[in-house]
Amino acid sequence: MKELPPQYLPQDVEKRIYEQWMTAKIFEASETHKKSYTILMPPPNVTGVLHIGHALTCTLEDVLTRWKRMLGFNALWLPGTDHAGIATQMVVERKLFSEEKKSRHDLGREEFLKRVWQWKEESQTTIHSQIKMLGSSVDWTRLRFTLDDQASRAVRECFVRLFHENLIYRDEAMISWCPRCRTALSDLEVKFGERKGKLWHIRYALKGDAKKFLVVATTRPETLLGDTAVAVHPDDKRYKEFHGKTVVLPLMGREIPVICDEYVDKEFGTGALKITPGHDPNDYAIGKKHKLPILTLFDDGARINEVGGIYKGLSREKGRDTIVEDLKKAGLFEKEQDHSSNVGACDRCQTVVEPRVSRQWFVKAEVLAAPAIKAVEDKRIRIVPEEWEKTYFNWMRNIRPWCISRQLWWGHRIPVWYCGSCSHVMSATETPKACDKCRGTALTQDEDVLDTWFSSGLWPLSTLGWPDETEDLKRFYPSDVMETGFDILFFWVARMVMLGMHFKKEIPFHTVYLHPMVRDEFGQKMSKTKGNVKDPLEIIHTKGADALRFTLCAMAVHGRDVLLSDARIEGYRNFVNKLWNATRFVIMHFGDVTRSNVRLTDPVNGWILTRLNETKREMNAQLEQFRFDEAATTLYHFVWNDYCDYFIEFIKRKGEIDSRKGLKDSTALEVLEEILRLAHPIIPFVTEELWSHLPLKSDAKCVAVAQYPVKPLIGDFPEAQAQVGKMIEVMNAVRRVRGENNVANNQTVEVRVFAEEKVKAVFRPLMDCLADVTGASRLTLLDPSEELAFANEKLAVVGSMNIRVALPQGVGGDAAGDALRELQEARAALKKVTELLGRAGFADKAPAAVVLKEREKEQMLRVRIEQLEKTTGK
RNA sequence: GGGUCCAUAGCUCAGUUGGUUAGAGCGCUACCUUGACAUGGUAGAGGUCACAGGUUCGAGCCCUGUUGGACCCACCA
């Protein structure tokens, strides 16, 4: 047997172990005779490296996968990456600019895309190695990418079908435009935030009477260049005389009508609203209603175009300043007020978005939403934690058209062609040779690409081979659990449900488990600018992947953020080390035990086996409910408190260890083996390494494919459990007395246990052990009637028995005083219980068990008080 | 404006359907180089469960309100 070092050194172990698993091909979901269990990894973006949130996802999904694999499922955890349209294009553009001072247009579409593919390869390699470092048991043979051939085929198929079902359409509409990314965005990609600004009051003179004007209040004076009306509330008395009149647009001289619309809030600003249908969603609606002209004032980069006359070429910001100045000069400026309002910004680059009318492709999401809502209502899809269902419904029921076209280069090209001769629009999975209508061959493909979430939304289908009816699709669709963060519930989960329901007529997964966000120890969101990011790799390097994984599990509480602190990780690193050393100890003494030999005559054995069974039951139930935190805690307590602190300490006593070794008692070993199995899904590396040193290993070479403990090893032994439970209580009581009186460990005491015969019988088989663990030179079992003679010794009360401890000469204090104090306390407690029991209705309304307990308590207190009165004489 | 969630020990958090003395980790104090482990052991201190009412024999848990926080959704100039 190889000697284990006294400390677990993860660096020496992890890489080797992962390679072992790969060589043994245990991650491949190839055991098709078994029932399958499927998790599709939410594909990380190929924008760079993984962060701690990915580590959480990987850990939780790996725990589930490993657990189910050990339970005998054909477990598939399918890995992949996401091309992440805007995000990746942005990263590469930025890199290109900083390194070569070039824009993507300098390179051209083809060359630029080549660079992005290069970046993707590098980034993907990094990501894969990080996934491995975490110990993820993914099936690498099924690796996928949202822009690979299979995914592209699925995307085109999906688009074409929706197009022909009229669920995808092209329309001119008001959309959010990012002037930096120069693309349209969906509603979800715009994040609103309070921004400080001003409310400018501007005079719009009445046509024909320059002395009369309407004062308009606006937060965006620069858009006045595109105004096509001014609106007032029809009931607003102040503006009655303007109804039906025309005003002159300041600086431009254009004449625009004053219209009445109830949308206008009389209380806000001046009650007069300038209407810019081209650059404000509300104004657009009013403009449509009143059939106003729609002027587009800004170009793709949000610079003022020819509509703005002399202001052409100015940016939005510069335009605003210039226009305010000019208004002041022209005497058309009334005043300005501080005012903050909600402004939308690009989710990716934080640039303020420009609402803009443009021609884009949309999905009729409200049609797709209906079956997706129903699936969750019917609980065919279960969302965990359940609270998120409300959020899901709320969004789904108010869903709006989904803008899917992006004016980018990196992504799935929209499979739509326009005929140069007859303007026919057609959509097809393969590039058409000629126009369906006029047979003309001058076809041009749509320049735009699809929203990255369009392909992600197909992930459950495309990864398994759809649109082909592949074996994998039959076998693994729907998947079991979709494990991801709640921040992409709408972006991703909702879309997968919609598309899955539409194309497969079946749910894409049975359960959605939404994990919490990872924050720093103060609850702050991690961000590079704040400098509080925790790099998972650094943690793995310094403390080991298992410590990180255990921490993430232990903190994955439902409905709260994960607050990650170094102290916590260190604590769990210590736990891993504890397990390591417990194994060392067991191997050191029982390493040559090769046959199962559990002596059930020893209550300590029965006790630990019973506790083990409880632990198994709890952990399986907790994992079933995605309570990773509870499963981790259950394991932690069993290993540290029960197995190490008590079991090993009990058998470590002089004599006992030799006797066990002599008898080749296998209990310690067998319980340890079960511990390694139980722990493996959470801390795979250390358990696999330790497993290889065990002499027994009944059923598998790798713990990764050993059976997960479900059934009792031998059985439950309630009697032994009760015996040892009592012994632990006595032990703790004596230790407390020793501790409180500062009795050194090497000093012995005398312990007397006063109890009824029934209780005494419980202790007889444990006398030696109890004497040892309490540090007693003499341990005696006595009748309660004999206690009076020892009234001057220290007392501890445990359940229905009293324990007296005779301290060594020269230590300890005033036993009589203690007794008096206890008497007073007992009297007070008795009063309370009697009161409770006396209260009318208590016995009728309270459960019988509670009443019984209270009665018992009362009785015990009475007896105790009587004893104390005797000993103290009061 | 609508919605969701949270407030428990110095810190970060558990506490399942109301039921003995409200728990854990870290931190803190004292003692222990005990032959698996000082990344260890033993003991200890520390809580008006945010506040105010209510329901109940009984409330950290249920109800109402207040205060303080977090987040999501929403086009109010």
JSON list of N, CA, C and O in Angstrom, two decimals, chain A residues 134-171:
[
{"chain": "A", "resi": 134, "resn": "LEU", "atom": "N", "xyz": [-12.47, 21.81, -13.76]},
{"chain": "A", "resi": 134, "resn": "LEU", "atom": "CA", "xyz": [-13.51, 21.73, -12.73]},
{"chain": "A", "resi": 134, "resn": "LEU", "atom": "C", "xyz": [-13.96, 20.29, -12.48]},
{"chain": "A", "resi": 134, "resn": "LEU", "atom": "O", "xyz": [-14.72, 20.03, -11.56]},
{"chain": "A", "resi": 135, "resn": "GLY", "atom": "N", "xyz": [-13.48, 19.41, -13.33]},
{"chain": "A", "resi": 135, "resn": "GLY", "atom": "CA", "xyz": [-13.85, 18.00, -13.14]},
{"chain": "A", "resi": 135, "resn": "GLY", "atom": "C", "xyz": [-15.13, 17.59, -13.84]},
{"chain": "A", "resi": 135, "resn": "GLY", "atom": "O", "xyz": [-15.67, 16.53, -13.58]},
{"chain": "A", "resi": 136, "resn": "SER", "atom": "N", "xyz": [-15.59, 18.44, -14.74]},
{"chain": "A", "resi": 136, "resn": "SER", "atom": "CA", "xyz": [-16.89, 18.20, -15.37]},
{"chain": "A", "resi": 136, "resn": "SER", "atom": "C", "xyz": [-16.91, 16.91, -16.18]},
{"chain": "A", "resi": 136, "resn": "SER", "atom": "O", "xyz": [-16.08, 16.71, -17.07]},
{"chain": "A", "resi": 137, "resn": "SER", "atom": "N", "xyz": [-17.90, 16.09, -15.90]},
{"chain": "A", "resi": 137, "resn": "SER", "atom": "CA", "xyz": [-17.97, 14.80, -16.59]},
{"chain": "A", "resi": 137, "resn": "SER", "atom": "C", "xyz": [-18.85, 14.90, -17.84]},
{"chain": "A", "resi": 137, "resn": "SER", "atom": "O", "xyz": [-19.86, 14.23, -17.97]},
{"chain": "A", "resi": 138, "resn": "VAL", "atom": "N", "xyz": [-18.43, 15.77, -18.74]},
{"chain": "A", "resi": 138, "resn": "VAL", "atom": "CA", "xyz": [-19.20, 15.97, -19.97]},
{"chain": "A", "resi": 138, "resn": "VAL", "atom": "C", "xyz": [-18.78, 14.96, -21.04]},
{"chain": "A", "resi": 138, "resn": "VAL", "atom": "O", "xyz": [-17.65, 14.49, -21.05]},
{"chain": "A", "resi": 139, "resn": "ASP", "atom": "N", "xyz": [-19.71, 14.68, -21.91]},
{"chain": "A", "resi": 139, "resn": "ASP", "atom": "CA", "xyz": [-19.44, 13.75, -23.01]},
{"chain": "A", "resi": 139, "resn": "ASP", "atom": "C", "xyz": [-18.79, 14.53, -24.16]},
{"chain": "A", "resi": 139, "resn": "ASP", "atom": "O", "xyz": [-19.48, 15.16, -24.96]},
{"chain": "A", "resi": 140, "resn": "TRP", "atom": "N", "xyz": [-17.48, 14.46, -24.22]},
{"chain": "A", "resi": 140, "resn": "TRP", "atom": "CA", "xyz": [-16.75, 15.26, -25.21]},
{"chain": "A", "resi": 140, "resn": "TRP", "atom": "C", "xyz": [-16.99, 14.79, -26.63]},
{"chain": "A", "resi": 140, "resn": "TRP", "atom": "O", "xyz": [-16.74, 15.51, -27.58]},
{"chain": "A", "resi": 141, "resn": "THR", "atom": "N", "xyz": [-17.48, 13.58, -26.77]},
{"chain": "A", "resi": 141, "resn": "THR", "atom": "CA", "xyz": [-17.73, 13.10, -28.14]},
{"chain": "A", "resi": 141, "resn": "THR", "atom": "C", "xyz": [-18.96, 13.78, -28.75]},
{"chain": "A", "resi": 141, "resn": "THR", "atom": "O", "xyz": [-19.20, 13.68, -29.93]},
{"chain": "A", "resi": 142, "resn": "ARG", "atom": "N", "xyz": [-19.73, 14.43, -27.92]},
{"chain": "A", "resi": 142, "resn": "ARG", "atom": "CA", "xyz": [-20.93, 15.09, -28.43]},
{"chain": "A", "resi": 142, "resn": "ARG", "atom": "C", "xyz": [-20.83, 16.61, -28.37]},
{"chain": "A", "resi": 142, "resn": "ARG", "atom": "O", "xyz": [-21.85, 17.31, -28.36]},
{"chain": "A", "resi": 143, "resn": "LEU", "atom": "N", "xyz": [-19.64, 17.10, -28.33]},
{"chain": "A", "resi": 143, "resn": "LEU", "atom": "CA", "xyz": [-19.38, 18.54, -28.24]},
{"chain": "A", "resi": 143, "resn": "LEU", "atom": "C", "xyz": [-20.06, 19.32, -29.37]},
{"chain": "A", "resi": 143, "resn": "LEU", "atom": "O", "xyz": [-19.98, 18.94, -30.53]},
{"chain": "A", "resi": 144, "resn": "ARG", "atom": "N", "xyz": [-20.70, 20.43, -29.02]},
{"chain": "A", "resi": 144, "resn": "ARG", "atom": "CA", "xyz": [-21.40, 21.21, -30.04]},
{"chain": "A", "resi": 144, "resn": "ARG", "atom": "C", "xyz": [-21.09, 22.70, -29.93]},
{"chain": "A", "resi": 144, "resn": "ARG", "atom": "O", "xyz": [-20.62, 23.18, -28.91]},
{"chain": "A", "resi": 145, "resn": "PHE", "atom": "N", "xyz": [-21.40, 23.40, -31.02]},
{"chain": "A", "resi": 145, "resn": "PHE", "atom": "CA", "xyz": [-21.17, 24.85, -31.09]},
{"chain": "A", "resi": 145, "resn": "PHE", "atom": "C", "xyz": [-22.37, 25.43, -31.82]},
{"chain": "A", "resi": 145, "resn": "PHE", "atom": "O", "xyz": [-22.85, 24.83, -32.79]},
{"chain": "A", "resi": 146, "resn": "THR", "atom": "N", "xyz": [-22.85, 26.57, -31.37]},
{"chain": "A", "resi": 146, "resn": "THR", "atom": "CA", "xyz": [-24.11, 27.09, -31.94]},
{"chain": "A", "resi": 146, "resn": "THR", "atom": "C", "xyz": [-23.99, 27.53, -33.39]},
{"chain": "A", "resi": 146, "resn": "THR", "atom": "O", "xyz": [-24.97, 27.87, -34.02]},
{"chain": "A", "resi": 147, "resn": "LEU", "atom": "N", "xyz": [-22.76, 27.53, -33.90]},
{"chain": "A", "resi": 147, "resn": "LEU", "atom": "CA", "xyz": [-22.57, 27.96, -35.29]},
{"chain": "A", "resi": 147, "resn": "LEU", "atom": "C", "xyz": [-21.96, 26.83, -36.14]},
{"chain": "A", "resi": 147, "resn": "LEU", "atom": "O", "xyz": [-21.48, 27.06, -37.23]},
{"chain": "A", "resi": 148, "resn": "ASP", "atom": "N", "xyz": [-21.99, 25.61, -35.60]},
{"chain": "A", "resi": 148, "resn": "ASP", "atom": "CA", "xyz": [-21.45, 24.52, -36.40]},
{"chain": "A", "resi": 148, "resn": "ASP", "atom": "C", "xyz": [-22.48, 24.09, -37.45]},
{"chain": "A", "resi": 148, "resn": "ASP", "atom": "O", "xyz": [-23.61, 24.61, -37.49]},
{"chain": "A", "resi": 149, "resn": "ASP", "atom": "N", "xyz": [-22.10, 23.16, -38.30]},
{"chain": "A", "resi": 149, "resn": "ASP", "atom": "CA", "xyz": [-22.96, 22.80, -39.43]},
{"chain": "A", "resi": 149, "resn": "ASP", "atom": "C", "xyz": [-24.34, 22.30, -38.98]},
{"chain": "A", "resi": 149, "resn": "ASP", "atom": "O", "xyz": [-25.36, 22.67, -39.54]},
{"chain": "A", "resi": 150, "resn": "GLN", "atom": "N", "xyz": [-24.29, 21.46, -37.98]},
{"chain": "A", "resi": 150, "resn": "GLN", "atom": "CA", "xyz": [-25.55, 20.88, -37.51]},
{"chain": "A", "resi": 150, "resn": "GLN", "atom": "C", "xyz": [-26.49, 21.97, -36.99]},
{"chain": "A", "resi": 150, "resn": "GLN", "atom": "O", "xyz": [-27.66, 22.01, -37.31]},
{"chain": "A", "resi": 151, "resn": "ALA", "atom": "N", "xyz": [-25.92, 22.86, -36.19]},
{"chain": "A", "resi": 151, "resn": "ALA", "atom": "CA", "xyz": [-26.73, 23.94, -35.64]},
{"chain": "A", "resi": 151, "resn": "ALA", "atom": "C", "xyz": [-27.24, 24.84, -36.77]},
{"chain": "A", "resi": 151, "resn": "ALA", "atom": "O", "xyz": [-28.39, 25.29, -36.75]},
{"chain": "A", "resi": 152, "resn": "SER", "atom": "N", "xyz": [-26.39, 25.10, -37.77]},
{"chain": "A", "resi": 152, "resn": "SER", "atom": "CA", "xyz": [-26.79, 25.96, -38.86]},
{"chain": "A", "resi": 152, "resn": "SER", "atom": "C", "xyz": [-27.96, 25.36, -39.63]},
{"chain": "A", "resi": 152, "resn": "SER", "atom": "O", "xyz": [-28.88, 26.07, -40.05]},
{"chain": "A", "resi": 153, "resn": "ARG", "atom": "N", "xyz": [-27.90, 24.06, -39.81]},
{"chain": "A", "resi": 153, "resn": "ARG", "atom": "CA", "xyz": [-28.98, 23.38, -40.51]},
{"chain": "A", "resi": 153, "resn": "ARG", "atom": "C", "xyz": [-30.29, 23.54, -39.72]},
{"chain": "A", "resi": 153, "resn": "ARG", "atom": "O", "xyz": [-31.34, 23.84, -40.30]},
{"chain": "A", "resi": 154, "resn": "ALA", "atom": "N", "xyz": [-30.19, 23.35, -38.43]},
{"chain": "A", "resi": 154, "resn": "ALA", "atom": "CA", "xyz": [-31.38, 23.48, -37.58]},
{"chain": "A", "resi": 154, "resn": "ALA", "atom": "C", "xyz": [-31.93, 24.90, -37.63]},
{"chain": "A", "resi": 154, "resn": "ALA", "atom": "O", "xyz": [-33.13, 25.12, -37.73]},
{"chain": "A", "resi": 155, "resn": "VAL", "atom": "N", "xyz": [-31.03, 25.87, -37.61]},
{"chain": "A", "resi": 155, "resn": "VAL", "atom": "CA", "xyz": [-31.45, 27.27, -37.63]},
{"chain": "A", "resi": 155, "resn": "VAL", "atom": "C", "xyz": [-32.19, 27.58, -38.93]},
{"chain": "A", "resi": 155, "resn": "VAL", "atom": "O", "xyz": [-33.26, 28.18, -38.94]},
{"chain": "A", "resi": 156, "resn": "ARG", "atom": "N", "xyz": [-31.62, 27.15, -40.05]},
{"chain": "A", "resi": 156, "resn": "ARG", "atom": "CA", "xyz": [-32.26, 27.44, -41.34]},
{"chain": "A", "resi": 156, "resn": "ARG", "atom": "C", "xyz": [-33.62, 26.76, -41.44]},
{"chain": "A", "resi": 156, "resn": "ARG", "atom": "O", "xyz": [-34.61, 27.35, -41.83]},
{"chain": "A", "resi": 157, "resn": "GLU", "atom": "N", "xyz": [-33.65, 25.50, -41.02]},
{"chain": "A", "resi": 157, "resn": "GLU", "atom": "CA", "xyz": [-34.90, 24.76, -41.04]},
{"chain": "A", "resi": 157, "resn": "GLU", "atom": "C", "xyz": [-35.98, 25.47, -40.22]},
{"chain": "A", "resi": 157, "resn": "GLU", "atom": "O", "xyz": [-37.10, 25.66, -40.66]},
{"chain": "A", "resi": 158, "resn": "CYS", "atom": "N", "xyz": [-35.57, 25.88, -39.07]},
{"chain": "A", "resi": 158, "resn": "CYS", "atom": "CA", "xyz": [-36.48, 26.56, -38.16]},
{"chain": "A", "resi": 158, "resn": "CYS", "atom": "C", "xyz": [-36.99, 27.86, -38.77]},
{"chain": "A", "resi": 158, "resn": "CYS", "atom": "O", "xyz": [-38.20, 28.13, -38.79]},
{"chain": "A", "resi": 159, "resn": "PHE", "atom": "N", "xyz": [-36.06, 28.64, -39.30]},
{"chain": "A", "resi": 159, "resn": "PHE", "atom": "CA", "xyz": [-36.44, 29.93, -39.88]},
{"chain": "A", "resi": 159, "resn": "PHE", "atom": "C", "xyz": [-37.41, 29.73, -41.04]},
{"chain": "A", "resi": 159, "resn": "PHE", "atom": "O", "xyz": [-38.46, 30.37, -41.12]},
{"chain": "A", "resi": 160, "resn": "VAL", "atom": "N", "xyz": [-37.04, 28.83, -41.93]},
{"chain": "A", "resi": 160, "resn": "VAL", "atom": "CA", "xyz": [-37.85, 28.62, -43.13]},
{"chain": "A", "resi": 160, "resn": "VAL", "atom": "C", "xyz": [-39.26, 28.16, -42.78]},
{"chain": "A", "resi": 160, "resn": "VAL", "atom": "O", "xyz": [-40.25, 28.67, -43.29]},
{"chain": "A", "resi": 161, "resn": "ARG", "atom": "N", "xyz": [-39.34, 27.26, -41.81]},
{"chain": "A", "resi": 161, "resn": "ARG", "atom": "CA", "xyz": [-40.67, 26.78, -41.42]},
{"chain": "A", "resi": 161, "resn": "ARG", "atom": "C", "xyz": [-41.50, 27.91, -40.81]},
{"chain": "A", "resi": 161, "resn": "ARG", "atom": "O", "xyz": [-42.67, 28.08, -41.15]},
{"chain": "A", "resi": 162, "resn": "LEU", "atom": "N", "xyz": [-40.90, 28.64, -39.93]},
{"chain": "A", "resi": 162, "resn": "LEU", "atom": "CA", "xyz": [-41.64, 29.75, -39.31]},
{"chain": "A", "resi": 162, "resn": "LEU", "atom": "C", "xyz": [-42.04, 30.78, -40.35]},
{"chain": "A", "resi": 162, "resn": "LEU", "atom": "O", "xyz": [-43.12, 31.36, -40.30]},
{"chain": "A", "resi": 163, "resn": "PHE", "atom": "N", "xyz": [-41.15, 30.99, -41.31]},
{"chain": "A", "resi": 163, "resn": "PHE", "atom": "CA", "xyz": [-41.43, 31.95, -42.39]},
{"chain": "A", "resi": 163, "resn": "PHE", "atom": "C", "xyz": [-42.67, 31.50, -43.16]},
{"chain": "A", "resi": 163, "resn": "PHE", "atom": "O", "xyz": [-43.58, 32.28, -43.41]},
{"chain": "A", "resi": 164, "resn": "HIS", "atom": "N", "xyz": [-42.70, 30.23, -43.50]},
{"chain": "A", "resi": 164, "resn": "HIS", "atom": "CA", "xyz": [-43.83, 29.74, -44.29]},
{"chain": "A", "resi": 164, "resn": "HIS", "atom": "C", "xyz": [-45.12, 29.64, -43.48]},
{"chain": "A", "resi": 164, "resn": "HIS", "atom": "O", "xyz": [-46.20, 29.62, -44.03]},
{"chain": "A", "resi": 165, "resn": "GLU", "atom": "N", "xyz": [-44.95, 29.58, -42.16]},
{"chain": "A", "resi": 165, "resn": "GLU", "atom": "CA", "xyz": [-46.15, 29.57, -41.32]},
{"chain": "A", "resi": 165, "resn": "GLU", "atom": "C", "xyz": [-46.57, 30.99, -40.97]},
{"chain": "A", "resi": 165, "resn": "GLU", "atom": "O", "xyz": [-47.46, 31.18, -40.14]},
{"chain": "A", "resi": 166, "resn": "ASN", "atom": "N", "xyz": [-45.90, 31.95, -41.58]},
{"chain": "A", "resi": 166, "resn": "ASN", "atom": "CA", "xyz": [-46.17, 33.36, -41.29]},
{"chain": "A", "resi": 166, "resn": "ASN", "atom": "C", "xyz": [-45.94, 33.72, -39.82]},
{"chain": "A", "resi": 166, "resn": "ASN", "atom": "O", "xyz": [-46.57, 34.62, -39.28]},
{"chain": "A", "resi": 167, "resn": "LEU", "atom": "N", "xyz": [-45.05, 32.99, -39.19]},
{"chain": "A", "resi": 167, "resn": "LEU", "atom": "CA", "xyz": [-44.71, 33.33, -37.81]},
{"chain": "A", "resi": 167, "resn": "LEU", "atom": "C", "xyz": [-43.43, 34.16, -37.76]},
{"chain": "A", "resi": 167, "resn": "LEU", "atom": "O", "xyz": [-43.03, 34.66, -36.72]},
{"chain": "A", "resi": 168, "resn": "ILE", "atom": "N", "xyz": [-42.78, 34.24, -38.93]},
{"chain": "A", "resi": 168, "resn": "ILE", "atom": "CA", "xyz": [-41.67, 35.19, -39.07]},
{"chain": "A", "resi": 168, "resn": "ILE", "atom": "C", "xyz": [-42.06, 36.14, -40.18]},
{"chain": "A", "resi": 168, "resn": "ILE", "atom": "O", "xyz": [-42.56, 35.70, -41.23]},
{"chain": "A", "resi": 169, "resn": "TYR", "atom": "N", "xyz": [-41.89, 37.41, -39.94]},
{"chain": "A", "resi": 169, "resn": "TYR", "atom": "CA", "xyz": [-42.27, 38.39, -40.96]},
{"chain": "A", "resi": 169, "resn": "TYR", "atom": "C", "xyz": [-41.31, 39.57, -40.92]},
{"chain": "A", "resi": 169, "resn": "TYR", "atom": "O", "xyz": [-40.61, 39.78, -39.92]},
{"chain": "A", "resi": 170, "resn": "ARG", "atom": "N", "xyz": [-41.30, 40.31, -42.03]},
{"chain": "A", "resi": 170, "resn": "ARG", "atom": "CA", "xyz": [-40.45, 41.49, -42.10]},
{"chain": "A", "resi": 170, "resn": "ARG", "atom": "C", "xyz": [-41.34, 42.71, -41.97]},
{"chain": "A", "resi": 170, "resn": "ARG", "atom": "O", "xyz": [-42.42, 42.75, -42.58]},
{"chain": "A", "resi": 171, "resn": "ASP", "atom": "N", "xyz": [-40.91, 43.66, -41.19]},
{"chain": "A", "resi": 171, "resn": "ASP", "atom": "CA", "xyz": [-41.78, 44.82, -40.99]},
{"chain": "A", "resi": 171, "resn": "ASP", "atom": "C", "xyz": [-40.96, 46.04, -40.64]},
{"chain": "A", "resi": 171, "resn": "ASP", "atom": "O", "xyz": [-39.85, 45.96, -40.12]}
]
